[in-house]
Coordinates of C-alpha atoms and ligand atoms in Angstrom, one line a residue:
X1328 CA -47.9 94.9 -10.4
X1329 CA -48.3 98.6 -11.5
X1330 CA -44.7 99.6 -11.9
X1331 CA -43.0 99.4 -15.3
X1332 CA -42.1 95.7 -16.1
X1333 CA -38.4 94.7 -16.2
X1334 CA -37.6 93.6 -19.7
X1335 CA -35.3 90.6 -20.1
X1336 CA -33.4 89.4 -23.1
X1337 CA -32.4 85.7 -23.3
X1338 CA -29.5 84.2 -25.4
X1339 CA -30.0 80.5 -25.8
X1340 CA -33.0 78.2 -25.8
X1341 CA -31.4 74.8 -25.4
X1342 CA -31.3 72.5 -22.3
X1343 CA -31.1 75.4 -19.8
X1344 CA -32.6 78.2 -21.9
X1345 CA -35.9 76.3 -22.4
X1346 CA -36.2 75.8 -18.7
X1347 CA -35.5 79.4 -18.0
X1348 CA -38.0 80.6 -20.5
X1349 CA -40.5 78.0 -19.3
X1350 CA -40.3 79.2 -15.7
X1351 CA -40.5 82.9 -16.8
X1352 CA -43.5 82.3 -19.0
X1353 CA -45.3 79.7 -16.9
X1354 CA -44.8 81.1 -13.4
X1355 CA -45.1 84.9 -14.0
X1356 CA -47.2 85.9 -11.0
X1357 CA -45.1 84.0 -8.5
X1358 CA -41.9 85.4 -9.9
X1359 CA -43.3 89.0 -10.0
X1360 CA -44.4 88.8 -6.4
X1361 CA -40.9 87.6 -5.3
X1362 CA -39.1 90.1 -7.5
X1363 CA -41.5 93.0 -6.7
X1364 CA -41.8 93.8 -10.4
X1365 CA -43.3 92.1 -13.5
X1366 CA -40.7 90.3 -15.5
X1367 CA -41.1 90.4 -19.2
X1368 CA -39.3 88.0 -21.6
X1369 CA -38.8 90.4 -24.5
X1370 CA -36.6 88.6 -27.0
X1371 CA -34.8 85.3 -27.3
X1372 CA -31.6 85.0 -29.4
X1373 CA -30.9 81.6 -31.0
X1374 CA -28.9 80.4 -33.9
X1375 CA -31.8 78.9 -35.9
X1376 CA -35.3 80.3 -35.4
X1377 CA -36.9 77.5 -37.3
X1378 CA -35.6 74.7 -35.1
X1379 CA -38.2 72.7 -33.1
X1380 CA -38.1 73.7 -29.5
X1381 CA -38.8 71.6 -26.4
X1382 CA -41.2 74.3 -25.1
X1383 CA -44.0 76.1 -26.7
X1384 CA -42.9 79.7 -27.3
X1385 CA -44.4 82.6 -29.4
X1386 CA -42.4 82.6 -32.6
X1387 CA -42.3 86.4 -32.5
X1388 CA -40.1 86.2 -29.5
X1389 CA -37.3 84.5 -31.4
X1390 CA -34.6 86.1 -33.3
X1391 CA -31.2 85.1 -34.9
X1392 CA -30.1 88.8 -35.0
X1393 CA -27.9 89.6 -31.9
X1394 CA -28.6 93.4 -32.2
X1395 CA -32.3 92.8 -31.4
X1396 CA -31.3 91.7 -27.9
X1397 CA -28.0 93.6 -27.4
X1398 CA -29.1 97.0 -28.8
X1399 CA -32.7 97.2 -27.6
X1400 CA -32.5 99.9 -24.9
X1401 CA -35.7 98.7 -23.2
X1402 CA -33.9 95.4 -22.3
X1403 CA -32.3 95.9 -18.8
X1404 CA -31.2 92.4 -18.1
X1405 CA -29.5 89.9 -20.4
X1406 CA -29.5 86.2 -19.6
X1407 CA -26.9 84.2 -21.4
X1408 CA -27.3 80.4 -21.6
X1409 CA -25.8 79.8 -25.0
X1410 CA -22.3 78.6 -23.9
X1411 CA -18.7 78.7 -25.4
X1412 CA -16.2 81.5 -25.5
X1413 CA -16.8 83.7 -28.6
X1414 CA -19.1 85.3 -29.7
X1415 CA -20.6 85.1 -26.3
X1416 CA -17.9 87.0 -24.4
X1417 CA -18.2 89.9 -26.9
X1418 CA -22.0 89.9 -26.5
X1419 CA -21.6 90.2 -22.7
X1420 CA -19.1 93.0 -23.0
X1421 CA -21.4 94.8 -25.4
X1422 CA -24.4 94.4 -23.1
X1423 CA -22.4 95.6 -20.1
X1424 CA -21.1 98.6 -22.0
X1425 CA -24.7 99.4 -22.9
X1426 CA -25.6 99.5 -19.2
X1427 CA -27.4 96.1 -19.1
X1428 CA -27.2 93.7 -16.1
X1429 CA -26.0 90.2 -17.1
X1430 CA -26.8 86.8 -15.8
X1431 CA -24.8 83.9 -17.2
X1432 CA -24.4 80.1 -16.8
X1433 CA -21.2 80.2 -18.8
X1434 CA -18.2 78.7 -16.9
X1435 CA -15.8 79.1 -19.8
X1436 CA -16.4 82.8 -20.1
X1437 CA -16.5 83.4 -16.4
X1438 CA -13.3 81.3 -15.7
X1439 CA -11.3 83.0 -18.5
X1440 CA -12.7 86.5 -18.4
X1441 CA -14.8 86.8 -15.2
X1442 CA -12.7 89.3 -13.4
X1443 CA -12.6 91.7 -16.4
X1444 CA -16.3 91.4 -17.0
X1445 CA -16.9 92.1 -13.3
X1446 CA -14.6 95.1 -13.4
X1447 CA -16.3 96.5 -16.5
X1448 CA -19.7 95.9 -14.8
X1449 CA -18.6 97.8 -11.7
X1450 CA -17.5 100.7 -13.9
X1451 CA -21.0 100.8 -15.5
X1452 CA -22.7 100.3 -12.2
X1453 CA -24.4 97.1 -13.4
X1454 CA -24.2 93.5 -12.0
X1455 CA -22.9 90.2 -13.5
X1456 CA -24.6 87.2 -11.8
X1457 CA -23.2 83.7 -12.5
X1458 CA -24.6 81.4 -9.8
X1459 CA -25.4 78.8 -12.6
X1460 CA -21.8 78.8 -13.9
X1461 CA -20.6 76.5 -11.0
X1462 CA -22.4 73.6 -9.5
X1463 CA -25.7 74.0 -11.4
X1464 CA -28.5 74.2 -8.9
X1465 CA -26.2 74.2 -5.8
X1466 CA -26.1 77.7 -4.3
X1467 CA -22.4 78.3 -4.3
X1468 CA -21.7 81.8 -5.5
X1469 CA -24.4 83.4 -3.3
X1470 CA -23.1 81.3 -0.4
X1471 CA -19.6 82.8 -0.8
X1472 CA -20.8 86.3 -1.7
X1473 CA -23.5 86.6 0.9
X1474 CA -23.8 83.9 3.6
X1475 CA -20.1 83.4 4.2
X1476 CA -18.9 86.9 3.6
X1477 CA -17.9 87.3 7.3
X1478 CA -15.3 84.5 6.8
X1479 CA -11.8 84.2 5.6
X1480 CA -12.1 81.1 3.4
X1481 CA -9.3 78.7 4.2
X1482 CA -10.0 75.9 1.7
X1483 CA -12.5 74.5 -0.8
X1484 CA -12.6 70.9 -1.9
X1485 CA -15.1 69.6 -4.4
X1486 CA -16.4 66.8 -6.5
X1487 CA -17.6 69.3 -9.1
X1488 CA -17.9 67.3 -12.3
X1489 CA -20.9 64.9 -12.4
X1490 CA -19.7 63.0 -15.5
X1491 CA -16.4 61.9 -14.1
X1492 CA -18.1 61.1 -10.7
X1493 CA -20.6 58.9 -12.5
X1494 CA -17.8 57.2 -14.6
X1495 CA -15.5 56.6 -11.6
X1496 CA -18.5 55.3 -9.6
X1497 CA -19.3 52.7 -12.3
X1498 CA -15.6 51.7 -12.6
X1499 CA -15.6 51.1 -8.9
X1500 CA -19.0 49.4 -8.4
X1501 CA -19.1 47.3 -11.6
X1502 CA -15.4 46.9 -12.4
X1503 CA -15.9 48.6 -15.8
X1504 CA -13.0 50.0 -17.8
X1505 CA -12.9 53.7 -18.4
X1506 CA -14.1 53.3 -22.0
X1507 CA -17.0 51.1 -20.9
X1508 CA -18.0 53.4 -18.1
X1509 CA -17.8 56.5 -20.5
X1510 CA -20.0 54.7 -23.0
X1511 CA -22.5 53.9 -20.3
X1512 CA -22.5 57.6 -19.1
X1513 CA -23.1 58.7 -22.7
X1514 CA -26.0 56.3 -23.1
X1515 CA -27.5 57.6 -19.8
X1516 CA -27.1 61.2 -20.9
X1517 CA -24.5 62.1 -18.4
X1518 CA -21.6 62.5 -20.9
X1519 CA -21.3 64.5 -24.1
X1520 CA -20.5 62.7 -27.4
X1521 CA -17.0 64.2 -27.0
X1522 CA -16.3 63.7 -23.3
X1523 CA -12.8 65.3 -23.3
X1524 CA -13.7 68.4 -21.3
X1525 CA -15.1 66.3 -18.4
X1526 CA -12.7 63.3 -18.5
X1527 CA -9.6 65.5 -18.9
X1528 CA -10.6 67.7 -15.9
X1529 CA -10.9 70.9 -18.0
X1530 CA -14.5 71.5 -16.9
X1531 CA -13.6 71.0 -13.2
X1532 CA -10.6 73.4 -13.7
X1533 CA -12.9 76.1 -15.1
X1534 CA -15.2 75.7 -12.1
X1535 CA -12.3 75.7 -9.7
X1536 CA -10.9 78.9 -11.3
X1537 CA -14.2 80.6 -10.6
X1538 CA -14.6 79.2 -7.1
X1539 CA -11.1 80.1 -6.0
X1540 CA -11.4 83.6 -7.5
X1541 CA -14.6 84.2 -5.6
X1542 CA -13.4 82.5 -2.3
X1543 CA -10.2 84.5 -2.0
X1544 CA -11.1 87.5 -4.2
X1545 CA -8.0 87.0 -6.4
X1546 CA -7.7 86.3 -10.1
X1547 CA -7.1 82.6 -10.7
X1548 CA -6.9 81.7 -14.4
X1549 CA -7.8 78.1 -15.6
X1550 CA -4.3 77.7 -17.0
X1551 CA -2.7 78.4 -13.6
X1552 CA -4.6 75.4 -12.1
X1553 CA -2.7 72.1 -12.1
X1554 CA -5.0 69.7 -14.0
X1555 CA -5.0 66.0 -14.5
X1556 CA -7.9 64.0 -15.8
X1557 CA -9.1 60.4 -14.9
X1558 CA -7.7 58.8 -18.1
X1559 CA -5.1 56.7 -16.3
X1560 CA -7.2 55.3 -13.5
X1561 CA -7.6 51.6 -13.9
X1562 CA -10.3 49.2 -12.4
X1563 CA -7.7 47.5 -10.2
X1564 CA -6.9 50.8 -8.5
X1565 CA -10.4 50.8 -7.0
X1566 CA -9.9 47.4 -5.5
X1567 CA -6.6 48.5 -3.8
X1568 CA -8.2 51.8 -2.8
X1569 CA -11.0 50.0 -1.0
X1570 CA -8.6 47.6 0.7
X1571 CA -6.7 50.6 2.0
X1572 CA -9.9 52.5 3.1
X1573 CA -10.3 55.0 0.2
X1574 CA -12.6 55.9 -2.7
X1575 CA -11.2 57.4 -5.9
X1576 CA -12.7 60.8 -7.0
X1577 CA -11.8 63.6 -9.3
X1578 CA -11.1 66.3 -6.7
X1579 CA -10.9 70.0 -7.3
X1580 CA -9.0 71.5 -4.4
X1581 CA -8.0 75.0 -3.4
X1582 CA -6.3 76.1 -0.2
X1583 CA -4.9 79.3 1.2
X1584 CA -1.2 79.6 1.9
X1585 CA 0.7 82.7 3.2
X1586 CA 0.6 85.1 0.2
X1587 CA -0.4 82.3 -2.3
X1588 CA -3.1 79.8 -3.0
X1589 CA -3.0 76.1 -4.0
X1590 CA -5.4 75.2 -6.8
X1591 CA -5.4 71.7 -8.4
X1592 CA -7.7 69.2 -10.2
X1593 CA -6.7 65.5 -10.3
X1594 CA -8.0 62.1 -9.4
X1595 CA -7.3 61.4 -5.7
X1596 CA -7.8 58.7 -3.1
X1597 CA -10.3 60.1 -0.6
X1598 CA -10.7 58.4 2.8
X1599 CA -14.0 56.5 2.9
X1600 CA -15.2 58.5 5.9
X1601 CA -14.8 61.8 4.2
X1602 CA -18.1 63.3 2.9
X1603 CA -16.7 63.7 -0.6
X1604 CA -16.0 60.0 -0.8
X1605 CA -19.8 59.4 -0.5
X1606 CA -20.9 61.7 -3.4
X1607 CA -22.8 59.3 -5.7
X1608 CA -23.5 59.3 -9.5
X1609 CA -23.7 62.7 -11.2
X1610 CA -24.1 64.6 -8.0
X1611 CA -21.8 67.4 -7.0
X1612 CA -20.5 68.3 -3.5
X1613 CA -18.5 71.3 -2.3
X1614 CA -16.8 71.2 1.1
X1615 CA -15.9 74.7 2.3
X1616 CA -13.9 75.7 5.4
X1617 CA -14.1 79.3 6.7
X1618 CA -12.3 80.7 9.8
X1619 CA -15.6 81.6 11.6
X1620 CA -18.1 79.1 10.3
X1621 CA -15.9 76.0 10.3
X1622 CA -16.8 73.3 7.8
X1623 CA -19.8 73.6 5.4
X1624 CA -20.9 70.9 2.9
X1625 CA -23.1 71.8 -0.1
X1626 CA -24.5 68.9 -2.1
X1627 CA -26.9 68.7 -5.0
X1628 CA -27.5 68.4 -8.8
X1629 CA -24.6 70.1 -10.4
X1630 CA -26.1 70.1 -13.9
X1631 CA -29.3 69.6 -15.9
X1632 CA -31.7 72.0 -17.3
X1633 CA -33.9 72.3 -14.3
X1634 CA -31.3 72.8 -11.6
X1635 CA -29.3 75.2 -13.7
X1636 CA -32.4 77.2 -14.5
X1637 CA -33.2 77.3 -10.8
X1638 CA -29.9 79.2 -10.3
X1639 CA -30.4 81.5 -13.3
X1640 CA -34.0 82.5 -12.4
X1641 CA -32.9 82.9 -8.7
X1642 CA -30.3 85.4 -9.9
X1643 CA -33.0 87.1 -12.0
X1644 CA -35.4 87.6 -9.1
X1645 CA -32.6 88.9 -6.8
X1646 CA -31.3 91.2 -9.5
X1647 CA -34.8 92.5 -10.3
X1648 CA -35.5 93.3 -6.7
X1649 CA -32.3 95.4 -6.4
X1650 CA -32.7 97.1 -9.7
X1651 CA -36.2 98.3 -8.9
X1652 CA -35.2 99.4 -5.3
X1653 CA -32.1 101.0 -6.8
X1654 CA -29.9 99.3 -4.3
X1655 CA -27.0 96.9 -4.8
X1656 CA -28.0 94.1 -2.4
X1657 CA -24.8 92.1 -2.9
X1658 CA -21.3 93.4 -2.4
X1659 CA -19.2 93.8 -5.5
X1660 CA -16.0 91.9 -6.0
X1661 CA -12.5 93.4 -5.8
X1662 CA -9.6 91.2 -6.9
X1663 CA -6.2 91.3 -5.3
X1664 CA -3.6 90.9 -8.2
X1665 CA -0.7 90.1 -6.0
X1666 CA -1.7 86.6 -4.9
X1667 CA -0.4 83.8 -7.1
X1668 CA -0.9 80.1 -7.4
X1669 CA 1.6 77.6 -5.8
X1670 CA 3.3 75.4 -8.5
X1671 CA 2.2 71.8 -8.1
X1672 CA 5.8 70.7 -7.3
X1673 CA 5.7 72.8 -4.1
X1674 CA 2.4 71.3 -2.9
X1675 CA 2.7 68.7 -0.1
X1676 CA 0.6 65.6 -0.5
X1677 CA 0.5 61.9 0.2
X1678 CA 0.7 59.5 -2.7
X1679 CA -0.3 56.0 -3.8
X1680 CA 1.9 54.1 -6.4
X1681 CA 1.1 50.8 -8.1
X1682 CA 4.3 49.3 -9.5
X1683 CA 4.9 46.2 -11.7
X1684 CA 8.3 44.8 -10.5
X1685 CA 10.3 41.7 -11.4
X1686 CA 9.7 39.1 -8.7
X1687 CA 13.3 38.7 -7.5
X1688 CA 15.4 39.5 -4.5
X1689 CA 16.5 43.1 -4.0
X1690 CA 13.6 44.8 -5.8
X1691 CA 11.9 46.0 -2.6
X1692 CA 15.2 47.4 -1.3
X1693 CA 15.9 49.2 -4.6
X1694 CA 12.4 50.8 -4.5
X1695 CA 12.9 51.8 -0.8
X1696 CA 16.2 53.4 -1.6
X1697 CA 14.7 55.6 -4.3
X1698 CA 12.1 56.9 -1.9
X1699 CA 14.7 57.4 0.8
X1700 CA 17.0 59.4 -1.5
X1701 CA 14.1 61.6 -2.5
X1702 CA 13.2 62.2 1.1
X1703 CA 9.8 60.5 0.8
X1704 CA 8.8 58.4 3.7
X1705 CA 6.7 55.3 3.1
X1706 CA 3.5 54.7 5.2
X1707 CA 2.6 51.3 3.8
X1708 CA 4.1 48.8 1.4
X1709 CA 2.1 45.9 0.1
X1710 CA 3.5 43.2 -2.2
X1711 CA 0.8 41.4 -4.0
X1712 CA 1.1 37.8 -5.4
X1713 CA 3.4 37.4 -8.3
X1714 CA 1.9 36.7 -11.7
X1715 CA 3.6 33.5 -12.2
X1716 CA 3.5 33.5 -16.0
X1717 CA 5.9 36.4 -16.3
X1718 CA 7.5 36.6 -12.8
X1719 CA 5.9 40.0 -12.2
X1720 CA 5.0 41.2 -8.7
X1721 CA 2.6 44.1 -8.0
X1722 CA 3.8 46.5 -5.3
X1723 CA 1.5 49.1 -3.7
X1724 CA 3.2 51.9 -1.9
X1725 CA 1.5 54.6 0.2
X1726 CA 3.6 57.6 1.3
X1727 CA 3.5 60.2 4.1
X1728 CA 3.1 63.8 3.0
X1729 CA 6.0 65.0 0.7
X1730 CA 6.6 67.6 -1.8
X1731 CA 4.9 66.7 -5.1
X1732 CA 8.2 67.3 -7.0
X1733 CA 9.9 64.6 -4.8
X1734 CA 7.0 62.2 -5.4
X1735 CA 7.3 62.8 -9.2
X1736 CA 11.1 62.3 -9.2
X1737 CA 10.7 59.1 -7.2
X1738 CA 8.2 57.9 -9.8
X1739 CA 10.5 58.7 -12.7
X1740 CA 13.5 57.1 -11.1
X1741 CA 11.6 53.9 -10.2
X1742 CA 10.4 53.6 -13.8
X1743 CA 14.0 53.7 -14.9
X1744 CA 15.1 50.9 -12.5
X1745 CA 16.1 47.6 -14.3
X1746 CA 13.9 45.5 -12.0
X1747 CA 10.8 47.7 -12.5
X1748 CA 8.6 46.9 -15.5
X1749 CA 6.2 49.9 -15.0
X1750 CA 4.9 52.4 -12.5
X1751 CA 1.3 51.7 -13.6
X1752 CA -0.5 54.1 -11.3
X1753 CA 0.2 57.3 -9.3
X1754 CA -2.6 58.9 -7.3
X1755 CA -2.4 61.7 -4.8
X1756 CA -4.1 61.0 -1.5
X1757 CA -6.6 63.6 -0.3
Ligands
NAP2714 N1 -26.9 71.7 -19.6 C1 -26.4 71.8 -18.3 O1 -26.7 70.9 -17.5 C2 -25.7 73.0 -17.8 C3 -25.3 73.0 -16.5 C4 -24.6 74.2 -16.0 C5 -24.2 75.2 -16.9 N2 -24.6 75.0 -18.2 C6 -24.2 76.1 -19.1 O2 -25.3 76.7 -19.7 C7 -25.0 77.1 -21.0 C8 -26.1 76.5 -22.0 O3 -26.0 75.1 -21.9 P1 -27.1 74.2 -22.6 O4 -26.8 72.8 -22.1 O5 -28.4 74.7 -22.4 O6 -26.6 74.3 -24.1 P2 -27.5 73.8 -25.4 O7 -28.5 72.9 -25.1 O8 -26.4 73.5 -26.4 O9 -28.2 75.2 -25.9 C9 -27.5 76.3 -26.4 C10 -28.5 77.3 -26.9 O10 -27.7 78.5 -27.3 C11 -28.0 78.9 -28.6 N3 -26.7 79.4 -29.1 C12 -25.5 78.8 -29.1 N4 -24.6 79.6 -29.7 C13 -25.3 80.7 -30.0 C14 -24.9 81.9 -30.7 N5 -23.6 82.2 -31.1 N6 -25.8 82.9 -31.0 C15 -27.1 82.6 -30.6 N7 -27.5 81.6 -30.0 C16 -26.6 80.6 -29.7 C17 -28.5 77.6 -29.3 O11 -29.3 78.0 -30.4 P3 -30.0 76.9 -31.3 O12 -31.0 76.2 -30.4 O13 -30.7 77.7 -32.4 O14 -28.9 76.0 -31.8 C18 -29.2 76.9 -28.2 O15 -30.5 77.3 -28.1 C19 -23.6 76.7 -21.3 O16 -22.7 77.8 -20.9 C20 -23.4 75.6 -20.3 O17 -22.0 75.4 -19.9 C21 -25.3 74.0 -18.7

């Protein structure tokens, strides 16, 4: 290609890193043509240089010494696909301070420290690219940053965690318990040995923090996001949901309000005719609404080595082009510090309750009175057959939109009624 090659340092050679290295080493001419410059993989930082790798790679390229990647002045771009918070965040800060551009797939670092890293990068006149940090291979960040930049984003709703979507799908289709569905997901390679991050909604909250920060150009921290996992969803809820015309999904939702934004992750009943209700298996889907464009739906593989490497190497080509042309092709971010997140209690939503009640006169009236006193209006009330062995009846209540705080108070007050054995399920309706 003539011009001086662009030297790239890579941190991580696991599921994603091996695919990134494989594409860089095996597809050099095509990448160079698209980037307008030869891309040279100069060094790969790993923890253990002796470990067997899934790709063939020159052993000389590997190092376990961070300074060989971070302090080599010939490396202009650092790709980080190692994961976790520290030491990776410090590595990225160090690289930026040394004037290197950064590409990362790390949602934890970007959700917790993204705005600071982007500010530091802007000061050093380098870029931080993180397309792979949310939605794997689905082009989300570039969609917000480039294609939708003429819009005011009004809301973003997403099925953004493939593991929980797979698990909920199996509970719905095969009537499996949560534990059975998680075990199946682990056997199929869709869930980690410790699935807490996914099942508890933490992973989705990290991704939503990044998405809402980018969509509205504000700083949304993961801890500001209301988060509830899928631990309490039971197989019977899928049956009632279907009867009522809904699917159950782990939804990440953010919405603009005057001077504030709503940002929440929780299982929700989604109308069967909504596109998010039809997201199957480990797929991800993101539904965006902008004031000019209207509604846009992005669907695809939200994880996996190949799809994630597609986003990483796409960022690399884009970055390489602008580095060599000495232009910044993408607008930089500026974050408005004055916009906060609406507390969940102030969010208006509809709700579904499944209640175990004593099968005796006056129970329905008592439940209705609690809702009335909390200002919650009921849209449907179904009483299922009593379980004759213990005289328990199952009540299913759907409400009209109400303040979440009122819905929660109604739930607590009902649980305290003498005639109520348990409020077994509470789900917000999307
Ligand atoms: N896998 C996916 O589907 C996916 C999807 C989207 C985003 N991501 C993100 O991509 C990143 C990588 O994920 P992955 O699945 O590829 O992880 P992985 O398979 O566990 O690989 C991690 C790699 O990073 C290296 N590494 C970890 N900590 C290190 C450290 N302190 N210093 C040097 N090297 C270190 C490891 O070295 P050794 O090999 O020597 O142990 C390994 O090669 C994570 O941020 C993840 O959230 C992954």
